[in-house]
Amino acid sequence: MTGFLDSALRAFRTALGMSPELIDRPPPYQEATATDPGPWELTFLFTSDPDTLRTTRRINTRVGWRALMIITTHDIVGLMRDGLYLSQDNVQPERSFIKQCWWPTNQEWSYLRCYAVVDPKWSGHLIVQTLHLQNALQFRVSHLSEDKVAHAHVLNKKKNLVYSYDVDHPENNGNYILEDTPMEGLWPWPRREPGAHAEDDGKRGKE
């Protein structure tokens, strides 16, 4: 997965580099203070086919879609404790668009559906890539879920790794901020076990 991830990220960034308007940051959601240790940058790679992802640990780029979400936050602890959630309410509709571009990985034309997304705790971009226009037309932000995450990582402002998840190498998953704390929303790992309650997390931390 690591090699595929690297090529996927390079392809996304190459496509983004072709369009300067894609990398303009949305207006800042808050002013950072002089003592603010942030920002942190979160990168999530999604696939439209979680079943194939779980069985083969690969993303099928010939069907469906894949999406890259990159957001920045000054409250990474809050996002981990309260959960990372994304809905249509976070989309700035006037900044949404679709474009066709050359996809270097597949050596063919592809469609990019692009969103600017903002929240009181974070801001960033969501870029959905697909080979088929109908997939782009039918995509909805609500289609994203934690079981569709192939890779996720978080870097601090010095570009040091503070969180990592890779479906292909689960033994390397790590949260170096809140360690074993279960997380909710789009965070793929660690998840609370079925039947467990939030108060169990506090007990685990005291052991």
Short mmCIF file of C-alpha atoms in Angstrom, two decimals:
data_model
loop_
_atom_site.label_atom_id
_atom_site.label_comp_id
_atom_site.label_asym_id
_atom_site.label_seq_id
_atom_site.Cartn_x
_atom_site.Cartn_y
_atom_site.Cartn_z
CA MET A 1 0.00 0.00 0.00
CA THR A 2 2.87 2.36 0.72
CA GLY A 3 4.00 2.46 -2.91
CA PHE A 4 0.45 2.87 -4.12
CA LEU A 5 -0.22 5.59 -1.57
CA ASP A 6 2.88 7.51 -2.64
CA SER A 7 1.85 7.33 -6.29
CA ALA A 8 -1.72 8.33 -5.46
CA LEU A 9 -0.60 11.36 -3.47
CA ARG A 10 1.83 12.37 -6.21
CA ALA A 11 -0.94 12.08 -8.79
CA PHE A 12 -3.30 14.22 -6.73
CA ARG A 13 -0.62 16.83 -6.13
CA THR A 14 0.36 16.87 -9.80
CA ALA A 15 -3.25 17.47 -10.74
CA LEU A 16 -3.55 20.16 -8.09
CA GLY A 17 -0.41 21.80 -9.39
CA MET A 18 -2.06 22.22 -12.77
CA SER A 19 -4.75 24.41 -11.19
CA PRO A 20 -3.54 27.09 -8.75
CA GLU A 21 -7.12 27.80 -7.71
CA LEU A 22 -7.30 24.36 -6.12
CA ILE A 23 -4.62 25.09 -3.59
CA ASP A 24 -5.86 28.48 -2.40
CA ARG A 25 -6.73 27.98 1.24
CA PRO A 26 -10.21 28.96 2.43
CA PRO A 27 -10.31 31.93 4.80
CA PRO A 28 -8.82 31.04 8.20
CA TYR A 29 -11.43 29.90 10.69
CA GLN A 30 -9.60 31.45 13.64
CA GLU A 31 -6.51 33.45 14.45
CA ALA A 32 -3.65 31.45 15.89
CA THR A 33 -2.01 32.82 19.02
CA ALA A 34 1.71 33.20 19.54
CA THR A 35 1.72 30.15 21.83
CA ASP A 36 -0.35 27.98 19.49
CA PRO A 37 1.59 24.73 18.78
CA GLY A 38 -0.37 24.15 15.58
CA PRO A 39 -1.34 23.93 12.90
CA TRP A 40 -1.60 20.22 12.24
CA GLU A 41 -2.26 18.87 8.75
CA LEU A 42 -4.57 15.88 8.30
CA THR A 43 -4.47 13.79 5.12
CA PHE A 44 -7.11 11.13 4.42
CA LEU A 45 -7.35 8.88 1.35
CA PHE A 46 -10.77 7.29 0.74
CA THR A 47 -12.10 4.66 -1.67
CA SER A 48 -15.67 4.05 -2.81
CA ASP A 49 -15.35 0.26 -2.37
CA PRO A 50 -14.67 -0.66 1.28
CA ASP A 51 -15.31 -4.38 0.69
CA THR A 52 -12.50 -4.65 -1.85
CA LEU A 53 -10.33 -2.50 0.38
CA ARG A 54 -10.78 -4.88 3.32
CA THR A 55 -10.33 -8.11 1.34
CA THR A 56 -7.47 -7.13 -0.98
CA ARG A 57 -6.08 -4.05 0.84
CA ARG A 58 -5.97 -2.33 -2.53
CA ILE A 59 -7.91 0.49 -4.17
CA ASN A 60 -9.50 -0.35 -7.51
CA THR A 61 -8.88 2.78 -9.56
CA ARG A 62 -10.85 1.49 -12.56
CA VAL A 63 -14.27 1.75 -10.92
CA GLY A 64 -15.98 4.09 -8.48
CA TRP A 65 -14.01 6.98 -7.03
CA ARG A 66 -11.23 7.80 -4.61
CA ALA A 67 -10.97 10.97 -2.61
CA LEU A 68 -8.20 12.96 -0.98
CA MET A 69 -9.05 15.19 1.99
CA ILE A 70 -6.44 17.58 3.37
CA ILE A 71 -7.41 19.83 6.26
CA THR A 72 -5.57 21.91 8.83
CA THR A 73 -6.52 22.46 12.44
CA HIS A 74 -5.25 24.25 15.53
CA ASP A 75 -7.14 21.82 17.80
CA ILE A 76 -5.98 18.31 17.00
CA VAL A 77 -6.75 17.09 20.53
CA GLY A 78 -10.32 18.35 20.24
CA LEU A 79 -10.76 16.61 16.88
CA MET A 80 -9.49 13.36 18.32
CA ARG A 81 -11.60 13.54 21.46
CA ASP A 82 -14.81 14.86 19.88
CA GLY A 83 -14.54 13.11 16.52
CA LEU A 84 -13.91 14.29 12.96
CA TYR A 85 -17.16 14.85 11.06
CA LEU A 86 -17.78 16.13 7.54
CA SER A 87 -21.16 16.89 5.98
CA GLN A 88 -22.62 19.04 3.23
CA ASP A 89 -22.96 21.82 5.81
CA ASN A 90 -19.15 22.11 5.82
CA VAL A 91 -18.98 22.71 2.06
CA GLN A 92 -18.55 26.24 0.70
CA PRO A 93 -20.81 25.76 -2.35
CA GLU A 94 -19.56 28.81 -4.25
CA ARG A 95 -16.04 27.30 -4.28
CA SER A 96 -17.09 23.88 -5.65
CA PHE A 97 -16.31 22.87 -9.22
CA ILE A 98 -15.38 19.96 -11.49
CA LYS A 99 -12.58 19.75 -14.02
CA GLN A 100 -11.06 17.22 -16.34
CA CYS A 101 -7.33 16.63 -16.15
CA TRP A 102 -4.66 14.17 -17.19
CA TRP A 103 -4.19 11.48 -14.52
CA PRO A 104 -0.52 10.43 -14.54
CA THR A 105 -1.02 7.12 -12.69
CA ASN A 106 -3.46 5.67 -15.24
CA GLN A 107 -2.12 7.68 -18.18
CA GLU A 108 -5.60 8.82 -19.18
CA TRP A 109 -8.05 11.62 -18.62
CA SER A 110 -9.83 11.79 -15.32
CA TYR A 111 -12.38 13.97 -13.54
CA LEU A 112 -11.73 15.91 -10.36
CA ARG A 113 -14.64 17.16 -8.28
CA CYS A 114 -13.31 19.74 -5.86
CA TYR A 115 -14.66 21.18 -2.64
CA ALA A 116 -13.52 23.76 -0.09
CA VAL A 117 -14.60 22.62 3.37
CA VAL A 118 -14.64 24.61 6.61
CA ASP A 119 -15.59 24.08 10.23
CA PRO A 120 -15.07 26.06 13.46
CA LYS A 121 -12.15 23.71 14.21
CA TRP A 122 -10.60 23.14 10.79
CA SER A 123 -10.50 24.08 7.09
CA GLY A 124 -9.21 22.50 3.92
CA HIS A 125 -10.07 20.77 0.67
CA LEU A 126 -11.70 17.58 -0.57
CA ILE A 127 -10.83 16.33 -4.07
CA VAL A 128 -12.70 13.39 -5.58
CA GLN A 129 -11.10 11.61 -8.55
CA THR A 130 -12.87 9.27 -10.96
CA LEU A 131 -12.49 8.07 -14.53
CA HIS A 132 -16.21 8.42 -15.19
CA LEU A 133 -18.24 11.61 -15.23
CA GLN A 134 -21.35 9.92 -13.81
CA ASN A 135 -19.42 8.91 -10.69
CA ALA A 136 -18.43 12.53 -10.17
CA LEU A 137 -22.00 13.75 -10.71
CA GLN A 138 -23.42 11.23 -8.25
CA PHE A 139 -20.83 11.71 -5.50
CA ARG A 140 -22.05 13.17 -2.22
CA VAL A 141 -19.98 14.22 0.79
CA SER A 142 -22.16 11.91 2.89
CA HIS A 143 -20.65 8.95 0.99
CA LEU A 144 -17.44 9.33 3.00
CA SER A 145 -17.15 7.09 6.06
CA GLU A 146 -14.44 5.64 8.28
CA ASP A 147 -14.62 2.18 6.68
CA LYS A 148 -13.65 3.71 3.32
CA VAL A 149 -10.37 5.17 4.60
CA ALA A 150 -7.34 3.48 3.02
CA HIS A 151 -4.76 5.74 4.62
CA ALA A 152 -4.65 8.63 7.06
CA HIS A 153 -1.87 10.56 8.70
CA VAL A 154 -1.42 13.76 10.69
CA LEU A 155 1.68 15.94 10.71
CA ASN A 156 2.52 18.73 13.13
CA LYS A 157 3.86 22.08 11.94
CA LYS A 158 7.40 20.67 11.92
CA LYS A 159 6.18 17.87 9.62
CA ASN A 160 6.64 15.23 12.30
CA LEU A 161 4.19 12.32 12.31
CA VAL A 162 1.66 12.35 15.17
CA TYR A 163 -0.94 9.91 13.81
CA SER A 164 -0.88 7.21 11.15
CA TYR A 165 -3.27 4.61 9.74
CA ASP A 166 -2.66 2.29 6.81
CA VAL A 167 -5.10 -0.47 5.90
CA ASP A 168 -2.24 -2.45 4.34
CA HIS A 169 0.01 -2.26 7.41
CA PRO A 170 -2.20 -2.21 10.52
CA GLU A 171 0.78 -3.16 12.67
CA ASN A 172 2.15 0.33 12.03
CA ASN A 173 -0.99 2.22 13.07
CA GLY A 174 -0.24 4.72 15.81
CA ASN A 175 -1.68 7.70 17.66
CA TYR A 176 1.17 9.55 19.32
CA ILE A 177 -1.05 12.21 20.90
CA LEU A 178 -3.90 10.34 22.61
CA GLU A 179 -2.47 6.83 22.23
CA ASP A 180 -5.20 4.19 22.80
CA THR A 181 -8.19 6.55 22.95
CA PRO A 182 -11.01 5.31 20.66
CA MET A 183 -12.07 7.96 18.12
CA GLU A 184 -15.24 8.63 16.19
CA GLY A 185 -16.43 10.15 12.94
CA LEU A 186 -14.05 9.70 10.01
CA TRP A 187 -11.13 8.56 12.17
CA PRO A 188 -10.52 4.96 11.00
CA TRP A 189 -8.53 3.81 14.04
CA PRO A 190 -8.72 3.09 16.89
CA ARG A 191 -12.48 2.59 17.04
CA ARG A 192 -14.51 1.82 20.14
CA GLU A 193 -15.33 -1.89 20.34
CA PRO A 194 -19.00 -2.82 19.82
CA GLY A 195 -20.85 -2.67 23.13
CA ALA A 196 -18.18 -0.52 24.80
CA HIS A 197 -19.11 2.83 26.33
CA ALA A 198 -17.27 6.12 26.62
CA GLU A 199 -16.74 5.64 30.35
CA ASP A 200 -14.73 2.50 29.55
CA ASP A 201 -12.13 4.72 27.85
CA GLY A 202 -11.49 6.55 31.10
CA LYS A 203 -11.05 3.30 32.96
CA ARG A 204 -8.60 2.09 30.33
CA GLY A 205 -6.53 5.24 30.71
CA LYS A 206 -6.20 4.69 34.47
CA GLU A 207 -4.95 1.12 34.16
#
